[in-house]
Amino acid sequence: MRDLRTAEGALVTAMSGTDRMKFEEAEDARFAVIGCYGADNTAERNVAALVKSWGVDFVITTGDNRIGKHSQYENTVGRSYYYCDFMSGGATGCYAAINSFYPVPGEGDYYGRDGILEYKYYFDLPGDHVRASGTSRSDLYYDYIRGNVHFFALDSEGMLQDTLDCVGLLGCANPVYDMQRKWLEKQLKRSKSEWKVVYLSHSPYSSSGERHFHGSNQVFRWPFEKWGVDVVFSAHDHHYERVHHKEVLYIVSGLGGAPLHRLWHEAVEGSEFRYNRNHGALLVTAGKKNEEGMHIQFFTHEGDMIDDVICTHAGCAEPRSNDIMSSAGAQIELAGASIEVAAATRTPIASIVLSSIGAASCIFWAGGACGFAASGLVLLGFLRCVIRRRSPASLLVPFV
């Protein structure tokens, strides 16, 4: 290894060979997760402003860094009011001391004038002097270490290009798919980092109600739990969702700026929380696994905290509280019609009863349980209750 200094005098380390894999950073990692954001619109600008206000160390994306065949990365990513402050290298025209913007390609990145070649030309990934194994030799899928987290970025759209003949969990006989899967398994087993995070565009588990190749993509339901993965971030679908499956936390983060998607009336197995009412981003702080853990929070661009979960060596769970703080509320969707119900709050509480809408009522009991009652609506379909929170107080809402 050798030490280098940037023009600003910041100390960075360039590593090669096995030195990269042996290296373990002691400090925590604080980062944002955005996805399906490259729309160059007001919603994207609002989310970018939110992310910048957090003062995070770096940003990862879950694909669709541009949306629309005529979109250009300098307009959807690189503008000063977007994410230029985090980027350097490639054709970005941005000059961060160290590249701190780590995207993965999505469907939108493969289409356009020159397709994925534009992506490879624009980004230089993971970037000069970023601690990484360098084993993939690719800008489309790669790994790197920030803080106490080892990140593995995958090109799911590239795998799907040659994966149309795949069936469920049986795997595929195409080189792109096999190469990335084997690379990931090998590097995960070699990693000594405290946390291991995988992210890609297409979601292994998703409750999207959109048609045309949206929802769960079973070809990416790999044995992440056996490989030691803690969290899998994805998108492609324009909503937020938290799924817990076989000791791995799966999070869909696709509310970065693109038009919102509807949710399916039945949640995918393991789904613990779903939301599609407003654009926003994830704020993640990775502390020590046996102490404060990894704190994952989803905020709307208006600053409302919608979901809150902490993962430690014992697993992932919402912070529990007997108190519900101000601005609590609920979103009820009946047969596709969305109705917001505001809840008067008090501290502490035994229970909160929200206003009855038609023949449906939602009763929240202390400790975070949510019970549903609906009459006269059986033939209309479903009743969903999603908690909207604007403070760190937590209320667990299981799906029924």
mmCIF file of C-alpha atoms in Angstrom:
data_model
loop_
_atom_site.group_PDB
_atom_site.id
_atom_site.type_symbol
_atom_site.label_atom_id
_atom_site.label_comp_id
_atom_site.label_asym_id
_atom_site.label_seq_id
_atom_site.Cartn_x
_atom_site.Cartn_y
_atom_site.Cartn_z
ATOM 1 C CA MET A 1 0.000 0.000 0.000
ATOM 2 C CA ARG A 2 1.052 3.581 -0.483
ATOM 3 C CA ASP A 3 -0.304 6.852 0.888
ATOM 4 C CA LEU A 4 -1.376 9.611 -1.462
ATOM 5 C CA ARG A 5 -2.648 13.120 -0.849
ATOM 6 C CA THR A 6 -5.292 14.935 -2.860
ATOM 7 C CA ALA A 7 -5.006 18.580 -3.848
ATOM 8 C CA GLU A 8 -6.970 19.412 -0.696
ATOM 9 C CA GLY A 9 -4.441 17.513 1.422
ATOM 10 C CA ALA A 10 -6.746 14.635 2.357
ATOM 11 C CA LEU A 11 -4.936 11.372 2.998
ATOM 12 C CA VAL A 12 -6.064 8.422 0.900
ATOM 13 C CA THR A 13 -4.674 4.949 0.442
ATOM 14 C CA ALA A 14 -4.100 3.104 -2.813
ATOM 15 C CA MET A 15 -4.029 -0.662 -2.442
ATOM 16 C CA SER A 16 -3.448 -3.551 -4.770
ATOM 17 C CA GLY A 17 -3.686 -7.333 -4.737
ATOM 18 C CA THR A 18 -4.530 -9.078 -1.482
ATOM 19 C CA ASP A 19 -3.852 -5.903 0.543
ATOM 20 C CA ARG A 20 -7.268 -4.636 -0.495
ATOM 21 C CA MET A 21 -9.087 -7.662 0.878
ATOM 22 C CA LYS A 22 -7.115 -7.712 4.142
ATOM 23 C CA PHE A 23 -7.884 -4.086 4.894
ATOM 24 C CA GLU A 24 -10.524 -3.370 7.511
ATOM 25 C CA GLU A 25 -11.595 0.155 8.420
ATOM 26 C CA ALA A 26 -12.573 0.844 12.000
ATOM 27 C CA GLU A 27 -14.822 3.896 11.537
ATOM 28 C CA ASP A 28 -18.570 3.828 10.937
ATOM 29 C CA ALA A 29 -20.223 4.450 7.574
ATOM 30 C CA ARG A 30 -23.017 6.979 6.975
ATOM 31 C CA PHE A 31 -24.592 6.980 3.529
ATOM 32 C CA ALA A 32 -27.743 7.568 1.480
ATOM 33 C CA VAL A 33 -29.552 5.150 -0.848
ATOM 34 C CA ILE A 34 -31.522 6.467 -3.828
ATOM 35 C CA GLY A 35 -33.095 4.656 -6.756
ATOM 36 C CA CYS A 36 -35.198 5.263 -9.877
ATOM 37 C CA TYR A 37 -34.249 8.910 -9.628
ATOM 38 C CA GLY A 38 -32.839 10.059 -12.983
ATOM 39 C CA ALA A 39 -35.915 11.964 -14.162
ATOM 40 C CA ASP A 40 -34.481 15.515 -14.038
ATOM 41 C CA ASN A 41 -37.639 16.888 -12.449
ATOM 42 C CA THR A 42 -38.791 18.673 -9.324
ATOM 43 C CA ALA A 43 -39.144 15.437 -7.376
ATOM 44 C CA GLU A 44 -35.527 14.457 -8.092
ATOM 45 C CA ARG A 45 -34.302 17.914 -7.108
ATOM 46 C CA ASN A 46 -36.207 17.719 -3.842
ATOM 47 C CA VAL A 47 -34.750 14.304 -2.994
ATOM 48 C CA ALA A 48 -31.237 15.470 -3.904
ATOM 49 C CA ALA A 49 -31.634 18.468 -1.606
ATOM 50 C CA LEU A 50 -32.710 16.124 1.203
ATOM 51 C CA VAL A 51 -29.683 13.872 0.700
ATOM 52 C CA LYS A 52 -27.267 16.809 0.641
ATOM 53 C CA SER A 53 -28.802 18.222 3.824
ATOM 54 C CA TRP A 54 -27.847 15.034 5.688
ATOM 55 C CA GLY A 55 -24.115 15.545 5.164
ATOM 56 C CA VAL A 56 -23.584 11.859 4.361
ATOM 57 C CA ASP A 57 -20.172 10.476 3.458
ATOM 58 C CA PHE A 58 -21.316 8.864 0.203
ATOM 59 C CA VAL A 59 -24.321 7.850 -1.915
ATOM 60 C CA ILE A 60 -25.252 4.520 -3.495
ATOM 61 C CA THR A 61 -27.954 4.112 -6.137
ATOM 62 C CA THR A 62 -30.225 1.209 -7.023
ATOM 63 C CA GLY A 63 -30.367 1.887 -10.747
ATOM 64 C CA ASP A 64 -32.200 3.978 -13.352
ATOM 65 C CA ASN A 65 -29.700 6.791 -13.083
ATOM 66 C CA ARG A 66 -31.400 8.245 -16.120
ATOM 67 C CA ILE A 67 -34.969 7.762 -17.274
ATOM 68 C CA GLY A 68 -35.962 8.275 -20.909
ATOM 69 C CA LYS A 69 -34.031 7.407 -24.031
ATOM 70 C CA HIS A 70 -33.026 11.029 -24.633
ATOM 71 C CA SER A 71 -31.836 11.681 -21.079
ATOM 72 C CA GLN A 72 -28.203 12.516 -20.465
ATOM 73 C CA TYR A 73 -26.284 11.867 -17.272
ATOM 74 C CA GLU A 74 -25.019 15.420 -16.983
ATOM 75 C CA ASN A 75 -28.673 16.462 -16.676
ATOM 76 C CA THR A 76 -29.954 13.679 -14.408
ATOM 77 C CA VAL A 77 -26.950 13.123 -12.115
ATOM 78 C CA GLY A 78 -24.142 15.610 -12.532
ATOM 79 C CA ARG A 79 -25.746 18.992 -12.068
ATOM 80 C CA SER A 80 -24.674 20.966 -9.024
ATOM 81 C CA TYR A 81 -28.123 20.664 -7.436
ATOM 82 C CA TYR A 82 -28.025 16.887 -7.945
ATOM 83 C CA TYR A 83 -25.035 14.740 -6.951
ATOM 84 C CA CYS A 84 -21.958 16.394 -8.456
ATOM 85 C CA ASP A 85 -20.602 17.157 -4.988
ATOM 86 C CA PHE A 86 -20.096 13.415 -4.435
ATOM 87 C CA MET A 87 -18.547 12.513 -7.805
ATOM 88 C CA SER A 88 -15.205 12.590 -9.553
ATOM 89 C CA GLY A 89 -13.577 10.909 -12.535
ATOM 90 C CA GLY A 90 -14.977 9.668 -15.802
ATOM 91 C CA ALA A 91 -16.853 12.280 -17.816
ATOM 92 C CA THR A 92 -18.681 13.705 -14.804
ATOM 93 C CA GLY A 93 -16.901 17.040 -14.791
ATOM 94 C CA CYS A 94 -17.135 16.868 -10.988
ATOM 95 C CA TYR A 95 -14.164 17.112 -8.672
ATOM 96 C CA ALA A 96 -14.817 15.537 -5.298
ATOM 97 C CA ALA A 97 -11.574 14.660 -3.494
ATOM 98 C CA ILE A 98 -12.509 10.957 -3.691
ATOM 99 C CA ASN A 99 -15.389 9.567 -5.691
ATOM 100 C CA SER A 100 -18.235 8.971 -3.249
ATOM 101 C CA PHE A 101 -21.085 8.175 -5.651
ATOM 102 C CA TYR A 102 -21.586 4.496 -6.424
ATOM 103 C CA PRO A 103 -24.397 3.618 -8.846
ATOM 104 C CA VAL A 104 -25.513 0.378 -10.425
ATOM 105 C CA PRO A 105 -27.108 0.322 -13.888
ATOM 106 C CA GLY A 106 -30.833 -0.237 -14.297
ATOM 107 C CA GLU A 107 -33.099 -0.645 -17.278
ATOM 108 C CA GLY A 108 -33.003 3.072 -18.033
ATOM 109 C CA ASP A 109 -29.204 3.011 -18.228
ATOM 110 C CA TYR A 110 -29.203 0.385 -20.977
ATOM 111 C CA TYR A 111 -31.357 2.418 -23.353
ATOM 112 C CA GLY A 112 -30.558 5.677 -25.131
ATOM 113 C CA ARG A 113 -28.306 6.839 -27.907
ATOM 114 C CA ASP A 114 -25.377 4.583 -27.050
ATOM 115 C CA GLY A 115 -26.953 2.465 -24.330
ATOM 116 C CA ILE A 116 -24.752 1.171 -21.551
ATOM 117 C CA LEU A 117 -21.636 2.575 -23.251
ATOM 118 C CA GLU A 118 -22.712 6.048 -22.121
ATOM 119 C CA TYR A 119 -22.886 4.799 -18.535
ATOM 120 C CA LYS A 120 -19.393 3.301 -18.734
ATOM 121 C CA TYR A 121 -18.037 6.492 -20.282
ATOM 122 C CA TYR A 122 -19.643 8.816 -17.746
ATOM 123 C CA PHE A 123 -18.813 6.977 -14.509
ATOM 124 C CA ASP A 124 -15.415 5.742 -13.299
ATOM 125 C CA LEU A 125 -16.250 3.092 -10.710
ATOM 126 C CA PRO A 126 -15.590 2.644 -7.951
ATOM 127 C CA GLY A 127 -13.045 5.434 -8.510
ATOM 128 C CA ASP A 128 -9.388 6.204 -7.962
ATOM 129 C CA HIS A 129 -8.023 5.570 -4.464
ATOM 130 C CA VAL A 130 -11.278 3.945 -3.294
ATOM 131 C CA ARG A 131 -10.568 0.829 -1.252
ATOM 132 C CA ALA A 132 -11.708 -2.126 -3.321
ATOM 133 C CA SER A 133 -10.629 -5.605 -4.358
ATOM 134 C CA GLY A 134 -10.584 -4.699 -8.056
ATOM 135 C CA THR A 135 -11.391 -8.325 -8.871
ATOM 136 C CA SER A 136 -14.358 -7.678 -11.185
ATOM 137 C CA ARG A 137 -12.377 -5.467 -13.579
ATOM 138 C CA SER A 138 -15.659 -3.812 -14.526
ATOM 139 C CA ASP A 139 -17.537 -0.546 -14.067
ATOM 140 C CA LEU A 140 -20.857 -2.385 -14.220
ATOM 141 C CA TYR A 141 -20.377 -4.605 -11.176
ATOM 142 C CA TYR A 142 -17.729 -4.025 -8.535
ATOM 143 C CA ASP A 143 -17.000 -3.910 -4.814
ATOM 144 C CA TYR A 144 -15.512 -1.402 -2.388
ATOM 145 C CA ILE A 145 -15.157 -0.759 1.347
ATOM 146 C CA ARG A 146 -16.368 2.347 3.129
ATOM 147 C CA GLY A 147 -16.123 2.460 6.889
ATOM 148 C CA ASN A 148 -16.990 -0.928 8.345
ATOM 149 C CA VAL A 149 -19.112 -1.969 5.345
ATOM 150 C CA HIS A 150 -18.112 -4.010 2.316
ATOM 151 C CA PHE A 151 -20.378 -3.113 -0.625
ATOM 152 C CA PHE A 152 -21.064 -5.301 -3.651
ATOM 153 C CA ALA A 153 -22.702 -3.560 -6.619
ATOM 154 C CA LEU A 154 -24.331 -5.775 -9.284
ATOM 155 C CA ASP A 155 -25.497 -5.224 -12.859
ATOM 156 C CA SER A 156 -28.871 -6.984 -12.772
ATOM 157 C CA GLU A 157 -30.071 -5.519 -16.076
ATOM 158 C CA GLY A 158 -26.984 -6.867 -17.823
ATOM 159 C CA MET A 159 -27.694 -10.307 -16.384
ATOM 160 C CA LEU A 160 -31.317 -10.136 -17.500
ATOM 161 C CA GLN A 161 -30.312 -9.326 -21.051
ATOM 162 C CA ASP A 162 -29.211 -12.941 -21.404
ATOM 163 C CA THR A 163 -31.442 -14.504 -18.782
ATOM 164 C CA LEU A 164 -34.815 -14.774 -20.503
ATOM 165 C CA ASP A 165 -34.649 -18.570 -20.383
ATOM 166 C CA CYS A 166 -34.124 -18.694 -16.603
ATOM 167 C CA VAL A 167 -36.756 -20.334 -14.456
ATOM 168 C CA GLY A 168 -37.054 -19.426 -10.785
ATOM 169 C CA LEU A 169 -34.179 -20.646 -8.663
ATOM 170 C CA LEU A 170 -32.741 -23.058 -11.195
ATOM 171 C CA GLY A 171 -30.144 -20.621 -12.450
ATOM 172 C CA CYS A 172 -29.069 -19.869 -15.979
ATOM 173 C CA ALA A 173 -26.512 -21.010 -18.498
ATOM 174 C CA ASN A 174 -25.357 -17.600 -19.691
ATOM 175 C CA PRO A 175 -21.903 -16.144 -19.062
ATOM 176 C CA VAL A 176 -22.942 -12.724 -17.737
ATOM 177 C CA TYR A 177 -25.267 -14.135 -15.081
ATOM 178 C CA ASP A 178 -22.922 -16.935 -14.039
ATOM 179 C CA MET A 179 -19.872 -14.686 -13.954
ATOM 180 C CA GLN A 180 -21.424 -12.137 -11.594
ATOM 181 C CA ARG A 181 -22.966 -14.750 -9.318
ATOM 182 C CA LYS A 182 -19.712 -16.695 -8.964
ATOM 183 C CA TRP A 183 -17.733 -13.494 -8.463
ATOM 184 C CA LEU A 184 -20.113 -12.302 -5.747
ATOM 185 C CA GLU A 185 -20.096 -15.582 -3.850
ATOM 186 C CA LYS A 186 -16.312 -15.759 -3.912
ATOM 187 C CA GLN A 187 -15.750 -12.161 -2.794
ATOM 188 C CA LEU A 188 -18.339 -12.378 -0.029
ATOM 189 C CA LYS A 189 -16.577 -15.412 1.413
ATOM 190 C CA ARG A 190 -13.241 -13.569 1.304
ATOM 191 C CA SER A 191 -14.554 -10.390 2.910
ATOM 192 C CA LYS A 192 -13.632 -9.703 6.538
ATOM 193 C CA SER A 193 -15.733 -6.547 6.930
ATOM 194 C CA GLU A 194 -18.223 -6.257 9.766
ATOM 195 C CA TRP A 195 -21.149 -5.576 7.428
ATOM 196 C CA LYS A 196 -21.793 -6.948 3.941
ATOM 197 C CA VAL A 197 -24.244 -5.093 1.700
ATOM 198 C CA VAL A 198 -25.345 -6.115 -1.806
ATOM 199 C CA TYR A 199 -27.261 -3.777 -4.094
ATOM 200 C CA LEU A 200 -28.714 -4.093 -7.585
ATOM 201 C CA SER A 201 -31.535 -2.658 -9.655
ATOM 202 C CA HIS A 202 -34.065 -5.508 -9.882
ATOM 203 C CA SER A 203 -35.678 -6.635 -6.637
ATOM 204 C CA PRO A 204 -35.609 -10.253 -5.471
ATOM 205 C CA TYR A 205 -38.714 -9.467 -3.384
ATOM 206 C CA SER A 206 -41.199 -6.726 -4.277
ATOM 207 C CA SER A 207 -44.944 -6.105 -3.866
ATOM 208 C CA SER A 208 -45.222 -3.800 -6.882
ATOM 209 C CA GLY A 209 -48.607 -3.700 -8.569
ATOM 210 C CA GLU A 210 -47.164 -2.608 -11.900
ATOM 211 C CA ARG A 211 -47.148 -4.912 -14.900
ATOM 212 C CA HIS A 212 -44.469 -5.473 -17.543
ATOM 213 C CA PHE A 213 -41.517 -6.984 -15.703
ATOM 214 C CA HIS A 214 -42.097 -5.317 -12.325
ATOM 215 C CA GLY A 215 -42.433 -7.014 -8.954
ATOM 216 C CA SER A 216 -40.278 -9.835 -7.567
ATOM 217 C CA ASN A 217 -37.516 -11.123 -9.804
ATOM 218 C CA GLN A 218 -36.853 -14.671 -8.706
ATOM 219 C CA VAL A 219 -33.674 -15.145 -10.709
ATOM 220 C CA PHE A 220 -31.942 -12.956 -8.105
ATOM 221 C CA ARG A 221 -33.123 -14.918 -5.091
ATOM 222 C CA TRP A 222 -29.642 -16.156 -4.421
ATOM 223 C CA PRO A 223 -28.619 -17.775 -1.088
ATOM 224 C CA PHE A 224 -27.510 -14.452 0.379
ATOM 225 C CA GLU A 225 -27.992 -15.734 3.925
ATOM 226 C CA LYS A 226 -25.467 -18.534 3.300
ATOM 227 C CA TRP A 227 -23.013 -16.060 1.820
ATOM 228 C CA GLY A 228 -23.111 -13.817 4.895
ATOM 229 C CA VAL A 229 -25.042 -10.863 3.428
ATOM 230 C CA ASP A 230 -26.752 -8.542 5.913
ATOM 231 C CA VAL A 231 -28.792 -6.230 3.660
ATOM 232 C CA VAL A 232 -29.831 -6.223 -0.014
ATOM 233 C CA PHE A 233 -30.921 -2.892 -1.537
ATOM 234 C CA SER A 234 -32.786 -2.812 -4.857
ATOM 235 C CA ALA A 235 -35.397 -0.864 -6.819
ATOM 236 C CA HIS A 236 -36.712 -0.995 -10.422
ATOM 237 C CA ASP A 237 -40.116 -0.606 -8.766
ATOM 238 C CA HIS A 238 -41.021 2.933 -7.750
ATOM 239 C CA HIS A 239 -42.004 2.400 -4.129
ATOM 240 C CA TYR A 240 -40.423 1.709 -0.749
ATOM 241 C CA GLU A 241 -40.636 -1.687 0.905
ATOM 242 C CA ARG A 242 -38.951 -3.624 3.683
ATOM 243 C CA VAL A 243 -38.876 -7.420 3.437
ATOM 244 C CA HIS A 244 -37.294 -9.845 5.899
ATOM 245 C CA HIS A 245 -36.433 -13.278 4.505
ATOM 246 C CA LYS A 246 -34.099 -15.939 5.917
ATOM 247 C CA GLU A 247 -32.151 -13.570 8.172
ATOM 248 C CA VAL A 248 -31.497 -11.089 5.338
ATOM 249 C CA LEU A 249 -33.124 -7.657 5.126
ATOM 250 C CA TYR A 250 -34.319 -6.745 1.615
ATOM 251 C CA ILE A 251 -35.188 -3.107 0.962
ATOM 252 C CA VAL A 252 -36.775 -1.699 -2.200
ATOM 253 C CA SER A 253 -35.745 1.956 -2.549
ATOM 254 C CA GLY A 254 -37.224 3.324 -5.769
ATOM 255 C CA LEU A 255 -38.683 6.709 -4.790
ATOM 256 C CA GLY A 256 -35.812 8.918 -5.964
ATOM 257 C CA GLY A 257 -37.801 10.998 -8.455
ATOM 258 C CA ALA A 258 -39.523 8.830 -11.061
ATOM 259 C CA PRO A 259 -43.373 8.609 -11.158
ATOM 260 C CA LEU A 260 -44.792 6.590 -8.272
ATOM 261 C CA HIS A 261 -45.926 2.997 -8.781
ATOM 262 C CA ARG A 262 -48.980 1.316 -7.290
ATOM 263 C CA LEU A 263 -48.682 -1.564 -4.839
ATOM 264 C CA TRP A 264 -50.171 -5.001 -5.279
ATOM 265 C CA HIS A 265 -53.086 -5.802 -2.996
ATOM 266 C CA GLU A 266 -51.203 -8.752 -1.501
ATOM 267 C CA ALA A 267 -47.796 -8.221 0.055
ATOM 268 C CA VAL A 268 -44.965 -10.532 -0.959
ATOM 269 C CA GLU A 269 -44.015 -13.109 1.675
ATOM 270 C CA GLY A 270 -41.892 -11.548 4.390
ATOM 271 C CA SER A 271 -42.971 -7.971 3.633
ATOM 272 C CA GLU A 272 -43.049 -5.887 6.813
ATOM 273 C CA PHE A 273 -43.626 -2.364 5.496
ATOM 274 C CA ARG A 274 -44.688 -0.745 2.201
ATOM 275 C CA TYR A 275 -45.047 2.865 1.105
ATOM 276 C CA ASN A 276 -45.715 4.687 -2.179
ATOM 277 C CA ARG A 277 -47.146 8.079 -1.276
ATOM 278 C CA ASN A 278 -44.196 10.418 -1.756
ATOM 279 C CA HIS A 279 -40.623 10.582 -3.019
ATOM 280 C CA GLY A 280 -37.687 10.181 -0.673
ATOM 281 C CA ALA A 281 -34.439 8.420 0.196
ATOM 282 C CA LEU A 282 -32.808 6.141 2.754
ATOM 283 C CA LEU A 283 -30.396 7.347 5.410
ATOM 284 C CA VAL A 284 -28.156 4.559 6.735
ATOM 285 C CA THR A 285 -25.677 4.687 9.610
ATOM 286 C CA ALA A 286 -23.589 1.544 10.100
ATOM 287 C CA GLY A 287 -22.138 1.282 13.578
ATOM 288 C CA LYS A 288 -20.690 -1.728 15.330
ATOM 289 C CA LYS A 289 -22.774 -4.858 14.798
ATOM 290 C CA ASN A 290 -22.683 -5.896 18.461
ATOM 291 C CA GLU A 291 -23.446 -2.389 19.754
ATOM 292 C CA GLU A 292 -25.491 0.313 18.005
ATOM 293 C CA GLY A 293 -25.880 -1.731 14.824
ATOM 294 C CA MET A 294 -26.951 -0.485 11.388
ATOM 295 C CA HIS A 295 -29.700 2.143 11.563
ATOM 296 C CA ILE A 296 -31.832 2.358 8.390
ATOM 297 C CA GLN A 297 -34.413 5.140 8.006
ATOM 298 C CA PHE A 298 -36.596 6.190 5.088
ATOM 299 C CA PHE A 299 -37.510 9.874 4.805
ATOM 300 C CA THR A 300 -39.730 11.704 2.349
ATOM 301 C CA HIS A 301 -38.242 14.733 0.623
ATOM 302 C CA GLU A 302 -40.275 16.828 3.075
ATOM 303 C CA GLY A 303 -38.309 15.347 5.961
ATOM 304 C CA ASP A 304 -40.992 12.986 7.294
ATOM 305 C CA MET A 305 -39.588 9.740 8.654
ATOM 306 C CA ILE A 306 -41.700 6.901 7.247
ATOM 307 C CA ASP A 307 -39.782 3.798 8.308
ATOM 308 C CA ASP A 308 -37.134 3.027 10.894
ATOM 309 C CA VAL A 309 -35.287 -0.239 11.515
ATOM 310 C CA ILE A 310 -32.099 -1.249 13.334
ATOM 311 C CA CYS A 311 -30.028 -4.339 12.478
ATOM 312 C CA THR A 312 -27.543 -5.885 14.906
ATOM 313 C CA HIS A 313 -25.847 -9.255 15.334
ATOM 314 C CA ALA A 314 -29.190 -10.496 16.710
ATOM 315 C CA GLY A 315 -31.186 -9.493 13.627
ATOM 316 C CA CYS A 316 -33.317 -6.550 12.461
ATOM 317 C CA ALA A 317 -36.236 -4.918 14.270
ATOM 318 C CA GLU A 318 -38.033 -1.606 14.591
ATOM 319 C CA PRO A 319 -37.154 0.526 17.611
ATOM 320 C CA ARG A 320 -39.991 -0.069 20.085
ATOM 321 C CA SER A 321 -41.656 2.699 22.035
ATOM 322 C CA ASN A 322 -44.795 3.035 24.164
ATOM 323 C CA ASP A 323 -45.140 6.646 23.113
ATOM 324 C CA ILE A 324 -46.353 8.005 19.816
ATOM 325 C CA MET A 325 -45.074 11.481 19.147
ATOM 326 C CA SER A 326 -46.717 14.273 17.194
ATOM 327 C CA SER A 327 -47.707 14.103 13.527
ATOM 328 C CA ALA A 328 -48.502 10.390 13.532
ATOM 329 C CA GLY A 329 -50.994 9.292 10.891
ATOM 330 C CA ALA A 330 -52.104 6.510 8.650
ATOM 331 C CA GLN A 331 -52.715 5.858 4.987
ATOM 332 C CA ILE A 332 -55.637 3.577 4.245
ATOM 333 C CA GLU A 333 -56.230 2.201 0.775
ATOM 334 C CA LEU A 334 -59.579 0.598 0.033
ATOM 335 C CA ALA A 335 -60.008 -1.066 -3.339
ATOM 336 C CA GLY A 336 -57.425 1.242 -4.876
ATOM 337 C CA ALA A 337 -58.748 4.471 -3.303
ATOM 338 C CA SER A 338 -56.222 6.202 -1.034
ATOM 339 C CA ILE A 339 -57.483 8.073 2.029
ATOM 340 C CA GLU A 340 -55.239 9.795 4.568
ATOM 341 C CA VAL A 341 -56.387 9.735 8.176
ATOM 342 C CA ALA A 342 -54.749 12.057 10.691
ATOM 343 C CA ALA A 343 -54.443 10.846 14.252
ATOM 344 C CA ALA A 344 -54.504 13.013 17.325
ATOM 345 C CA THR A 345 -51.635 11.849 19.527
ATOM 346 C CA ARG A 346 -50.820 11.860 23.178
ATOM 347 C CA THR A 347 -47.956 10.622 25.336
ATOM 348 C CA PRO A 348 -48.164 7.976 26.683
ATOM 349 C CA ILE A 349 -51.181 6.177 25.196
ATOM 350 C CA ALA A 350 -53.163 3.029 25.751
ATOM 351 C CA SER A 351 -54.648 3.106 22.282
ATOM 352 C CA ILE A 352 -55.434 5.429 19.427
ATOM 353 C CA VAL A 353 -58.609 5.130 17.444
ATOM 354 C CA LEU A 354 -58.540 6.724 14.013
ATOM 355 C CA SER A 355 -61.595 8.176 12.341
ATOM 356 C CA SER A 356 -63.845 5.630 10.715
ATOM 357 C CA ILE A 357 -63.924 5.891 6.944
ATOM 358 C CA GLY A 358 -67.147 4.448 5.580
ATOM 359 C CA ALA A 359 -67.433 0.940 6.956
ATOM 360 C CA ALA A 360 -63.693 0.528 7.701
ATOM 361 C CA SER A 361 -61.866 1.319 10.921
ATOM 362 C CA CYS A 362 -58.243 0.960 11.960
ATOM 363 C CA ILE A 363 -57.386 0.620 15.630
ATOM 364 C CA PHE A 364 -53.852 0.995 16.908
ATOM 365 C CA TRP A 365 -53.074 -0.659 20.266
ATOM 366 C CA ALA A 366 -50.140 0.088 22.564
ATOM 367 C CA GLY A 367 -46.964 -1.782 21.705
ATOM 368 C CA GLY A 368 -47.455 -1.249 17.987
ATOM 369 C CA ALA A 369 -50.041 -3.840 16.913
ATOM 370 C CA CYS A 370 -52.545 -2.865 14.260
ATOM 371 C CA GLY A 371 -55.937 -4.503 13.979
ATOM 372 C CA PHE A 372 -58.244 -4.113 11.020
ATOM 373 C CA ALA A 373 -61.964 -4.400 10.695
ATOM 374 C CA ALA A 374 -63.829 -4.012 7.422
ATOM 375 C CA SER A 375 -67.456 -4.694 6.678
ATOM 376 C CA GLY A 376 -69.359 -4.443 3.440
ATOM 377 C CA LEU A 377 -66.112 -4.338 1.455
ATOM 378 C CA VAL A 378 -65.318 -8.020 1.077
ATOM 379 C CA LEU A 379 -66.040 -8.027 -2.639
ATOM 380 C CA LEU A 380 -63.995 -4.875 -3.225
ATOM 381 C CA GLY A 381 -60.660 -6.448 -2.368
ATOM 382 C CA PHE A 382 -58.328 -5.374 0.367
ATOM 383 C CA LEU A 383 -57.584 -3.100 3.265
ATOM 384 C CA ARG A 384 -54.055 -1.874 3.863
ATOM 385 C CA CYS A 385 -52.773 0.182 6.709
ATOM 386 C CA VAL A 386 -49.401 1.893 6.443
ATOM 387 C CA ILE A 387 -48.046 4.032 9.192
ATOM 388 C CA ARG A 388 -46.587 7.418 8.311
ATOM 389 C CA ARG A 389 -44.236 8.743 10.942
ATOM 390 C CA ARG A 390 -42.515 12.074 11.231
ATOM 391 C CA SER A 391 -40.463 11.352 14.326
ATOM 392 C CA PRO A 392 -38.200 8.570 15.605
ATOM 393 C CA ALA A 393 -41.157 7.016 17.429
ATOM 394 C CA SER A 394 -42.038 3.640 15.967
ATOM 395 C CA LEU A 395 -45.269 1.806 15.436
ATOM 396 C CA LEU A 396 -45.110 -1.687 13.981
ATOM 397 C CA VAL A 397 -47.815 -2.473 11.467
ATOM 398 C CA PRO A 398 -47.982 -6.127 10.436
ATOM 399 C CA PHE A 399 -49.829 -7.038 7.242
ATOM 400 C CA VAL A 400 -52.906 -9.190 7.484
#
